[in-house]
PDB file of C-alpha atoms and ligand atoms in Angstrom:
ATOM      1  CA  MET A   1     111.224 105.498  93.072  1.00  0.00           C
ATOM      2  CA  ARG A   2     114.933 106.067  93.185  1.00  0.00           C
ATOM      3  CA  LYS A   3     116.419 109.466  92.380  1.00  0.00           C
ATOM      4  CA  SER A   4     117.709 109.277  88.731  1.00  0.00           C
ATOM      5  CA  THR A   5     121.525 108.854  88.470  1.00  0.00           C
ATOM      6  CA  GLY A   6     121.860 108.581  84.818  1.00  0.00           C
ATOM      7  CA  ARG A   7     121.037 111.142  82.046  1.00  0.00           C
ATOM      8  CA  VAL A   8     117.305 110.813  81.260  1.00  0.00           C
ATOM      9  CA  CYS A   9     116.291 113.620  78.877  1.00  0.00           C
ATOM     10  CA  LYS A  10     112.969 112.399  77.625  1.00  0.00           C
ATOM     11  CA  LEU A  11     110.624 110.775  79.899  1.00  0.00           C
ATOM     12  CA  GLY A  12     107.160 109.233  79.565  1.00  0.00           C
ATOM     13  CA  VAL A  13     104.889 109.303  82.506  1.00  0.00           C
ATOM     14  CA  MET A  14     101.887 106.813  82.135  1.00  0.00           C
ATOM     15  CA  GLY A  15      99.063 107.994  84.294  1.00  0.00           C
ATOM     16  CA  GLY A  16      95.864 105.992  84.974  1.00  0.00           C
ATOM     17  CA  THR A  17      93.894 104.122  87.399  1.00  0.00           C
ATOM     18  CA  PHE A  18      94.907 100.763  85.858  1.00  0.00           C
ATOM     19  CA  ASP A  19      91.919  98.859  87.263  1.00  0.00           C
ATOM     20  CA  PRO A  20      93.102  96.653  85.783  1.00  0.00           C
ATOM     21  CA  ILE A  21      96.006  97.358  83.416  1.00  0.00           C
ATOM     22  CA  HIS A  22      95.583  95.697  80.007  1.00  0.00           C
ATOM     23  CA  TYR A  23      97.153  95.555  76.639  1.00  0.00           C
ATOM     24  CA  GLY A  24      95.668  98.716  75.243  1.00  0.00           C
ATOM     25  CA  HIS A  25      97.596 100.613  78.025  1.00  0.00           C
ATOM     26  CA  LEU A  26     100.849  98.660  77.049  1.00  0.00           C
ATOM     27  CA  VAL A  27     100.569  99.255  73.370  1.00  0.00           C
ATOM     28  CA  ALA A  28      99.941 103.041  74.013  1.00  0.00           C
ATOM     29  CA  ALA A  29     102.907 103.330  76.213  1.00  0.00           C
ATOM     30  CA  GLU A  30     105.212 101.308  73.893  1.00  0.00           C
ATOM     31  CA  GLY A  31     103.891 103.349  70.698  1.00  0.00           C
ATOM     32  CA  ALA A  32     104.622 106.798  72.691  1.00  0.00           C
ATOM     33  CA  ARG A  33     108.102 105.549  73.607  1.00  0.00           C
ATOM     34  CA  GLU A  34     109.047 104.494  70.118  1.00  0.00           C
ATOM     35  CA  GLU A  35     107.524 107.547  68.502  1.00  0.00           C
ATOM     36  CA  LEU A  36     108.844 110.073  70.814  1.00  0.00           C
ATOM     37  CA  ALA A  37     111.878 108.448  71.369  1.00  0.00           C
ATOM     38  CA  LEU A  38     111.548 108.287  75.173  1.00  0.00           C
ATOM     39  CA  ASP A  39     114.314 107.041  77.345  1.00  0.00           C
ATOM     40  CA  LYS A  40     111.749 105.341  79.464  1.00  0.00           C
ATOM     41  CA  VAL A  41     108.042 105.188  80.470  1.00  0.00           C
ATOM     42  CA  ILE A  42     107.346 105.273  84.197  1.00  0.00           C
ATOM     43  CA  PHE A  43     103.835 103.833  85.018  1.00  0.00           C
ATOM     44  CA  ILE A  44     102.063 105.648  87.895  1.00  0.00           C
ATOM     45  CA  PRO A  45      98.863 103.897  89.096  1.00  0.00           C
ATOM     46  CA  ALA A  46      96.658 106.711  90.769  1.00  0.00           C
ATOM     47  CA  GLY A  47      96.224 106.175  94.421  1.00  0.00           C
ATOM     48  CA  LYS A  48      93.105 108.162  94.925  1.00  0.00           C
ATOM     49  CA  PRO A  49      91.753 109.548  91.611  1.00  0.00           C
ATOM     50  CA  PRO A  50      90.390 112.931  92.503  1.00  0.00           C
ATOM     51  CA  HIS A  51      87.564 112.568  90.049  1.00  0.00           C
ATOM     52  CA  LYS A  52      86.330 109.216  91.457  1.00  0.00           C
ATOM     53  CA  PRO A  53      85.483 109.618  95.061  1.00  0.00           C
ATOM     54  CA  GLY A  54      83.295 106.964  96.233  1.00  0.00           C
ATOM     55  CA  HIS A  55      84.117 104.623  93.278  1.00  0.00           C
ATOM     56  CA  ASP A  56      84.474 100.939  93.928  1.00  0.00           C
ATOM     57  CA  LEU A  57      88.221 100.642  92.897  1.00  0.00           C
ATOM     58  CA  ALA A  58      90.422  97.724  93.446  1.00  0.00           C
ATOM     59  CA  ASP A  59      92.818  98.198  96.165  1.00  0.00           C
ATOM     60  CA  ALA A  60      95.622 100.606  95.177  1.00  0.00           C
ATOM     61  CA  GLY A  61      98.242  97.891  96.345  1.00  0.00           C
ATOM     62  CA  ASP A  62      96.562  95.404  93.893  1.00  0.00           C
ATOM     63  CA  ARG A  63      96.527  97.839  91.005  1.00  0.00           C
ATOM     64  CA  TYR A  64     100.219  98.678  91.621  1.00  0.00           C
ATOM     65  CA  LEU A  65     101.170  94.917  91.800  1.00  0.00           C
ATOM     66  CA  MET A  66      99.204  94.169  88.568  1.00  0.00           C
ATOM     67  CA  THR A  67     101.027  97.136  86.801  1.00  0.00           C
ATOM     68  CA  GLY A  68     104.255  95.712  87.934  1.00  0.00           C
ATOM     69  CA  LEU A  69     103.590  92.187  86.690  1.00  0.00           C
ATOM     70  CA  ALA A  70     102.392  93.707  83.209  1.00  0.00           C
ATOM     71  CA  ILE A  71     105.481  95.781  82.508  1.00  0.00           C
ATOM     72  CA  ASP A  72     108.088  93.329  83.748  1.00  0.00           C
ATOM     73  CA  SER A  73     109.414  92.190  80.291  1.00  0.00           C
ATOM     74  CA  ASN A  74     110.008  95.668  79.017  1.00  0.00           C
ATOM     75  CA  ILE A  75     113.385  97.131  80.002  1.00  0.00           C
ATOM     76  CA  PHE A  76     112.194 100.615  79.087  1.00  0.00           C
ATOM     77  CA  PHE A  77     109.213 100.476  81.530  1.00  0.00           C
ATOM     78  CA  GLU A  78     109.104 101.071  85.196  1.00  0.00           C
ATOM     79  CA  VAL A  79     106.274 101.435  87.829  1.00  0.00           C
ATOM     80  CA  SER A  80     106.226 103.835  90.672  1.00  0.00           C
ATOM     81  CA  SER A  81     104.137 103.873  93.778  1.00  0.00           C
ATOM     82  CA  ILE A  82     104.439 107.733  94.392  1.00  0.00           C
ATOM     83  CA  GLU A  83     100.698 108.508  94.100  1.00  0.00           C
ATOM     84  CA  ILE A  84      99.637 105.311  96.142  1.00  0.00           C
ATOM     85  CA  ASP A  85     102.171 106.384  98.824  1.00  0.00           C
ATOM     86  CA  ARG A  86     101.156 110.024  99.003  1.00  0.00           C
ATOM     87  CA  PRO A  87      98.194 110.771 101.122  1.00  0.00           C
ATOM     88  CA  GLY A  88      95.144 112.671  99.681  1.00  0.00           C
ATOM     89  CA  PRO A  89      93.859 112.831  96.272  1.00  0.00           C
ATOM     90  CA  SER A  90      96.338 112.015  93.419  1.00  0.00           C
ATOM     91  CA  TYR A  91      96.633 115.355  91.570  1.00  0.00           C
ATOM     92  CA  THR A  92      98.791 115.099  88.440  1.00  0.00           C
ATOM     93  CA  VAL A  93     100.478 118.325  88.862  1.00  0.00           C
ATOM     94  CA  ASP A  94     102.007 117.239  92.175  1.00  0.00           C
ATOM     95  CA  THR A  95     103.092 114.062  90.409  1.00  0.00           C
ATOM     96  CA  ILE A  96     104.748 115.872  87.529  1.00  0.00           C
ATOM     97  CA  GLN A  97     106.489 118.296  89.973  1.00  0.00           C
ATOM     98  CA  PHE A  98     107.905 115.240  91.923  1.00  0.00           C
ATOM     99  CA  ILE A  99     109.099 113.726  88.866  1.00  0.00           C
ATOM    100  CA  MET A 100     110.765 117.057  87.754  1.00  0.00           C
ATOM    101  CA  ASN A 101     112.595 117.215  90.982  1.00  0.00           C
ATOM    102  CA  GLN A 102     113.796 113.418  90.517  1.00  0.00           C
ATOM    103  CA  TYR A 103     114.819 114.023  87.019  1.00  0.00           C
ATOM    104  CA  PRO A 104     116.006 117.783  86.594  1.00  0.00           C
ATOM    105  CA  GLY A 105     116.029 119.005  83.183  1.00  0.00           C
ATOM    106  CA  ALA A 106     114.091 116.029  81.664  1.00  0.00           C
ATOM    107  CA  GLU A 107     111.440 116.853  78.953  1.00  0.00           C
ATOM    108  CA  ILE A 108     108.302 115.126  80.460  1.00  0.00           C
ATOM    109  CA  TYR A 109     105.463 113.595  78.413  1.00  0.00           C
ATOM    110  CA  PHE A 110     102.362 112.651  80.491  1.00  0.00           C
ATOM    111  CA  ILE A 111     100.452 109.886  78.594  1.00  0.00           C
ATOM    112  CA  THR A 112      96.922 109.026  79.402  1.00  0.00           C
ATOM    113  CA  GLY A 113      93.593 108.506  77.702  1.00  0.00           C
ATOM    114  CA  ALA A 114      92.135 111.144  75.373  1.00  0.00           C
ATOM    115  CA  ASP A 115      88.871 111.238  77.243  1.00  0.00           C
ATOM    116  CA  ALA A 116      90.725 111.844  80.651  1.00  0.00           C
ATOM    117  CA  ILE A 117      92.692 114.672  78.944  1.00  0.00           C
ATOM    118  CA  LEU A 118      89.361 116.146  77.690  1.00  0.00           C
ATOM    119  CA  GLU A 119      88.642 116.901  81.357  1.00  0.00           C
ATOM    120  CA  ILE A 120      91.991 118.638  81.983  1.00  0.00           C
ATOM    121  CA  ILE A 121      90.364 121.996  82.361  1.00  0.00           C
ATOM    122  CA  THR A 122      88.975 120.775  85.606  1.00  0.00           C
ATOM    123  CA  TRP A 123      92.247 119.440  86.965  1.00  0.00           C
ATOM    124  CA  LYS A 124      94.091 121.062  89.872  1.00  0.00           C
ATOM    125  CA  ASN A 125      96.555 124.014  88.839  1.00  0.00           C
ATOM    126  CA  VAL A 126      95.964 123.389  85.245  1.00  0.00           C
ATOM    127  CA  GLU A 127      97.759 126.296  84.033  1.00  0.00           C
ATOM    128  CA  ARG A 128     100.779 125.292  85.845  1.00  0.00           C
ATOM    129  CA  LEU A 129     100.547 121.688  84.808  1.00  0.00           C
ATOM    130  CA  LEU A 130     100.159 122.731  81.257  1.00  0.00           C
ATOM    131  CA  SER A 131     103.444 124.655  81.607  1.00  0.00           C
ATOM    132  CA  LEU A 132     105.361 121.730  83.058  1.00  0.00           C
ATOM    133  CA  CYS A 133     104.951 119.018  80.582  1.00  0.00           C
ATOM    134  CA  TYR A 134     103.652 117.775  77.264  1.00  0.00           C
ATOM    135  CA  PHE A 135     100.500 115.556  76.995  1.00  0.00           C
ATOM    136  CA  VAL A 136      99.931 112.458  74.784  1.00  0.00           C
ATOM    137  CA  ALA A 137      96.336 111.752  74.382  1.00  0.00           C
ATOM    138  CA  ALA A 138      95.883 108.047  73.708  1.00  0.00           C
ATOM    139  CA  SER A 139      92.779 107.261  71.667  1.00  0.00           C
ATOM    140  CA  ARG A 140      90.961 104.942  69.591  1.00  0.00           C
ATOM    141  CA  PRO A 141      90.898 105.579  65.706  1.00  0.00           C
ATOM    142  CA  GLY A 142      88.423 108.037  64.754  1.00  0.00           C
ATOM    143  CA  TYR A 143      88.572 110.037  67.970  1.00  0.00           C
ATOM    144  CA  ARG A 144      87.947 113.802  67.329  1.00  0.00           C
ATOM    145  CA  LEU A 145      91.108 115.366  68.640  1.00  0.00           C
ATOM    146  CA  ASP A 146      90.116 118.720  67.220  1.00  0.00           C
ATOM    147  CA  GLU A 147      87.306 119.000  69.667  1.00  0.00           C
ATOM    148  CA  LEU A 148      89.873 118.249  72.571  1.00  0.00           C
ATOM    149  CA  TRP A 149      92.234 120.988  71.309  1.00  0.00           C
ATOM    150  CA  GLU A 150      89.289 123.367  71.005  1.00  0.00           C
ATOM    151  CA  LYS A 151      88.381 123.036  74.505  1.00  0.00           C
ATOM    152  CA  VAL A 152      91.859 123.325  75.904  1.00  0.00           C
ATOM    153  CA  GLY A 153      92.496 126.179  73.519  1.00  0.00           C
ATOM    154  CA  ALA A 154      90.992 128.590  75.910  1.00  0.00           C
ATOM    155  CA  PHE A 155      93.792 127.923  78.190  1.00  0.00           C
ATOM    156  CA  ILE A 156      96.991 127.622  76.094  1.00  0.00           C
ATOM    157  CA  GLN A 157      98.052 128.934  72.610  1.00  0.00           C
ATOM    158  CA  CYS A 158      98.639 126.046  70.157  1.00  0.00           C
ATOM    159  CA  PRO A 159      97.233 123.209  72.134  1.00  0.00           C
ATOM    160  CA  GLU A 160      97.900 120.826  69.263  1.00  0.00           C
ATOM    161  CA  LYS A 161     101.623 121.497  70.050  1.00  0.00           C
ATOM    162  CA  LYS A 162     101.182 120.727  73.704  1.00  0.00           C
ATOM    163  CA  ILE A 163      98.739 117.888  73.464  1.00  0.00           C
ATOM    164  CA  LEU A 164      99.828 115.203  70.957  1.00  0.00           C
ATOM    165  CA  GLY A 165      97.296 112.764  69.729  1.00  0.00           C
ATOM    166  CA  MET A 166      98.115 109.150  69.289  1.00  0.00           C
ATOM    167  CA  GLU A 167      95.665 106.552  67.797  1.00  0.00           C
ATOM    168  CA  VAL A 168      95.868 103.209  69.395  1.00  0.00           C
ATOM    169  CA  PRO A 169      93.648 100.613  67.966  1.00  0.00           C
ATOM    170  CA  ALA A 170      94.362  98.263  70.951  1.00  0.00           C
ATOM    171  CA  LEU A 171      92.521 100.684  73.042  1.00  0.00           C
ATOM    172  CA  ALA A 172      89.359  98.916  72.041  1.00  0.00           C
ATOM    173  CA  ILE A 173      90.168  96.921  75.170  1.00  0.00           C
ATOM    174  CA  SER A 174      88.924  98.708  78.193  1.00  0.00           C
ATOM    175  CA  SER A 175      89.210  98.182  81.970  1.00  0.00           C
ATOM    176  CA  THR A 176      85.613  98.595  82.347  1.00  0.00           C
ATOM    177  CA  ASP A 177      84.928  95.809  79.935  1.00  0.00           C
ATOM    178  CA  ILE A 178      87.475  93.462  81.654  1.00  0.00           C
ATOM    179  CA  ARG A 179      85.890  94.048  85.108  1.00  0.00           C
ATOM    180  CA  ARG A 180      82.405  93.444  83.449  1.00  0.00           C
ATOM    181  CA  ARG A 181      83.554  90.184  81.817  1.00  0.00           C
ATOM    182  CA  VAL A 182      85.120  88.851  85.154  1.00  0.00           C
ATOM    183  CA  ARG A 183      81.955  89.705  86.998  1.00  0.00           C
ATOM    184  CA  GLU A 184      79.951  87.670  84.406  1.00  0.00           C
ATOM    185  CA  GLY A 185      82.278  84.904  84.429  1.00  0.00           C
ATOM    186  CA  LYS A 186      83.446  85.367  80.925  1.00  0.00           C
ATOM    187  CA  THR A 187      87.041  84.905  79.627  1.00  0.00           C
ATOM    188  CA  ILE A 188      89.660  87.814  79.780  1.00  0.00           C
ATOM    189  CA  LYS A 189      92.230  85.770  77.965  1.00  0.00           C
ATOM    190  CA  TYR A 190      94.443  87.765  75.557  1.00  0.00           C
ATOM    191  CA  LEU A 191      93.085  91.130  76.833  1.00  0.00           C
ATOM    192  CA  LEU A 192      95.816  91.614  79.199  1.00  0.00           C
ATOM    193  CA  PRO A 193      99.217  89.884  80.198  1.00  0.00           C
ATOM    194  CA  GLU A 194      98.677  86.254  81.546  1.00  0.00           C
ATOM    195  CA  PRO A 195     100.360  87.116  84.999  1.00  0.00           C
ATOM    196  CA  VAL A 196      97.704  89.811  85.542  1.00  0.00           C
ATOM    197  CA  GLU A 197      94.977  87.380  84.553  1.00  0.00           C
ATOM    198  CA  GLU A 198      96.326  85.020  87.072  1.00  0.00           C
ATOM    199  CA  TYR A 199      96.649  87.669  89.727  1.00  0.00           C
ATOM    200  CA  ILE A 200      92.957  88.668  89.162  1.00  0.00           C
ATOM    201  CA  ALA A 201      91.925  85.010  89.602  1.00  0.00           C
ATOM    202  CA  LYS A 202      94.249  84.386  92.606  1.00  0.00           C
ATOM    203  CA  LYS A 203      92.849  87.372  94.357  1.00  0.00           C
ATOM    204  CA  LYS A 204      89.273  86.970  93.305  1.00  0.00           C
ATOM    205  CA  LEU A 205      89.118  90.573  91.942  1.00  0.00           C
ATOM    206  CA  TYR A 206      86.224  92.179  90.245  1.00  0.00           C
ATOM    207  CA  ARG A 207      83.843  89.201  91.095  1.00  0.00           C
ATOM    208  CA  ARG A 208      81.170  91.566  92.780  1.00  0.00           C
TER     209      ARG A 208
HETATM  210  P1  LIG B 301      89.479 107.526  83.330  1.00  0.00           P
HETATM  211  O1  LIG B 301      88.467 108.651  83.239  1.00  0.00           O
HETATM  212  O2  LIG B 301      89.231 106.393  84.251  1.00  0.00           O
HETATM  213  O3  LIG B 301      89.787 107.076  81.804  1.00  0.00           O
HETATM  214  C1  LIG B 301      89.329 107.706  80.741  1.00  0.00           C
HETATM  215  C2  LIG B 301      89.502 107.026  79.466  1.00  0.00           C
HETATM  216  O4  LIG B 301      90.964 107.104  79.254  1.00  0.00           O
HETATM  217  C3  LIG B 301      89.109 105.494  79.614  1.00  0.00           C
HETATM  218  O5  LIG B 301      88.763 105.122  78.362  1.00  0.00           O
HETATM  219  C4  LIG B 301      90.406 104.751  79.849  1.00  0.00           C
HETATM  220  O6  LIG B 301      90.416 103.356  79.544  1.00  0.00           O
HETATM  221  C5  LIG B 301      91.532 105.660  79.117  1.00  0.00           C
HETATM  222  N1  LIG B 301      92.806 105.677  79.865  1.00  0.00           N
HETATM  223  C6  LIG B 301      92.917 105.915  81.261  1.00  0.00           C
HETATM  224  N2  LIG B 301      94.424 105.810  81.543  1.00  0.00           N
HETATM  225  C7  LIG B 301      94.965 105.507  80.234  1.00  0.00           C
HETATM  226  C8  LIG B 301      96.333 105.436  79.732  1.00  0.00           C
HETATM  227  N3  LIG B 301      97.512 105.678  80.651  1.00  0.00           N
HETATM  228  N4  LIG B 301      96.556 105.016  78.491  1.00  0.00           N
HETATM  229  C9  LIG B 301      95.555 104.942  77.497  1.00  0.00           C
HETATM  230  N5  LIG B 301      94.163 105.013  77.998  1.00  0.00           N
HETATM  231  C10 LIG B 301      94.014 105.411  79.200  1.00  0.00           C
HETATM  232  O7  LIG B 301      90.983 108.130  83.735  1.00  0.00           O
HETATM  233  P2  LIG B 301      91.866 107.827  84.896  1.00  0.00           P
HETATM  234  O8  LIG B 301      92.410 106.528  84.419  1.00  0.00           O
HETATM  235  O9  LIG B 301      91.063 107.713  86.160  1.00  0.00           O
HETATM  236  O10 LIG B 301      92.921 108.903  84.891  1.00  0.00           O
HETATM  237  C11 LIG B 301      93.775 109.082  83.974  1.00  0.00           C
HETATM  238  C12 LIG B 301      94.990 109.896  84.509  1.00  0.00           C
HETATM  239  O11 LIG B 301      94.563 111.297  84.648  1.00  0.00           O
HETATM  240  C13 LIG B 301      95.365 109.425  85.887  1.00  0.00           C
HETATM  241  O12 LIG B 301      96.834 109.549  85.905  1.00  0.00           O
HETATM  242  C14 LIG B 301      94.639 110.549  86.807  1.00  0.00           C
HETATM  243  O13 LIG B 301      95.413 110.649  88.029  1.00  0.00           O
HETATM  244  C15 LIG B 301      94.912 111.669  86.051  1.00  0.00           C
HETATM  245  N6  LIG B 301      93.780 112.679  86.345  1.00  0.00           N
HETATM  246  C16 LIG B 301      94.205 113.849  87.131  1.00  0.00           C
HETATM  247  C17 LIG B 301      93.328 114.813  87.696  1.00  0.00           C
HETATM  248  C18 LIG B 301      93.783 115.781  88.562  1.00  0.00           C
HETATM  249  O14 LIG B 301      94.995 116.140  88.695  1.00  0.00           O
HETATM  250  N7  LIG B 301      92.744 116.656  89.185  1.00  0.00           N
HETATM  251  C19 LIG B 301      91.960 114.534  87.425  1.00  0.00           C
HETATM  252  C20 LIG B 301      91.571 113.387  86.714  1.00  0.00           C
HETATM  253  C21 LIG B 301      92.463 112.515  86.047  1.00  0.00           C
HETATM  254  P3  LIG B 301      90.659 102.395  80.829  1.00  0.00           P
HETATM  255  O15 LIG B 301      89.333 102.360  81.707  1.00  0.00           O
HETATM  256  O16 LIG B 301      90.548 101.209  79.927  1.00  0.00           O
HETATM  257  O17 LIG B 301      91.818 102.682  81.346  1.00  0.00           O
END
């Protein structure tokens, strides 16, 4: 990722395994960009997700390339390989610190799934992380955000101000379901951008 040259004051950082990226992720990122008036959203595919040791993930390079293909048509979206290039587990606190150094003074919004944020109290240096940025918890309609705030409330005052909820109906699409469909030979058309669908077919991903 290049060091920022222009003034970027509100930055979205879209964290996820993206195995593979799909329309739910893209709708969530675009919704957050619009609602929070973000200058841009940087997608950061996790290199080695710390909570998934031993999981049979697609190669990090493939997940990075698929993310690039998916965001190509949106001038407000970028993809970064920082977590893939960094050795060891992909801790979010290290990523946010890195981004802050690249964009001094920027207000950072870390966007990810509400279920992932529900586990935030188990993440590395959570107190420091919570002091560095805001969080956007993307969820399906009907998700109990009050439960999430209750859990994180032990760590920070007013978690509902620090962790913003965002309902995203398109998140009915899930990477797990897409992988299962490919494995079973079912269609994944209209669940993710066509270039990503073509990439999965060309590289024969998720067939096992
Ligand atoms: P996950 O546990 O695989 O995902 C939990 C749920 O959130 C799934 O329903 C998932 O749907 C959804 N989700 C994931 N990323 C999303 C996104 N960007 N937008 C909307 N929904 C999303 O979570 P994960 O993808 O591995 O991790 C999420 C982020 O948290 C990553 O950036 C990861 O590095 C970070 N994290 C950090 C630590 C740490 O620092 N110790 C620990 C855990 C996670 P899909 O399966 O359809 O994506």
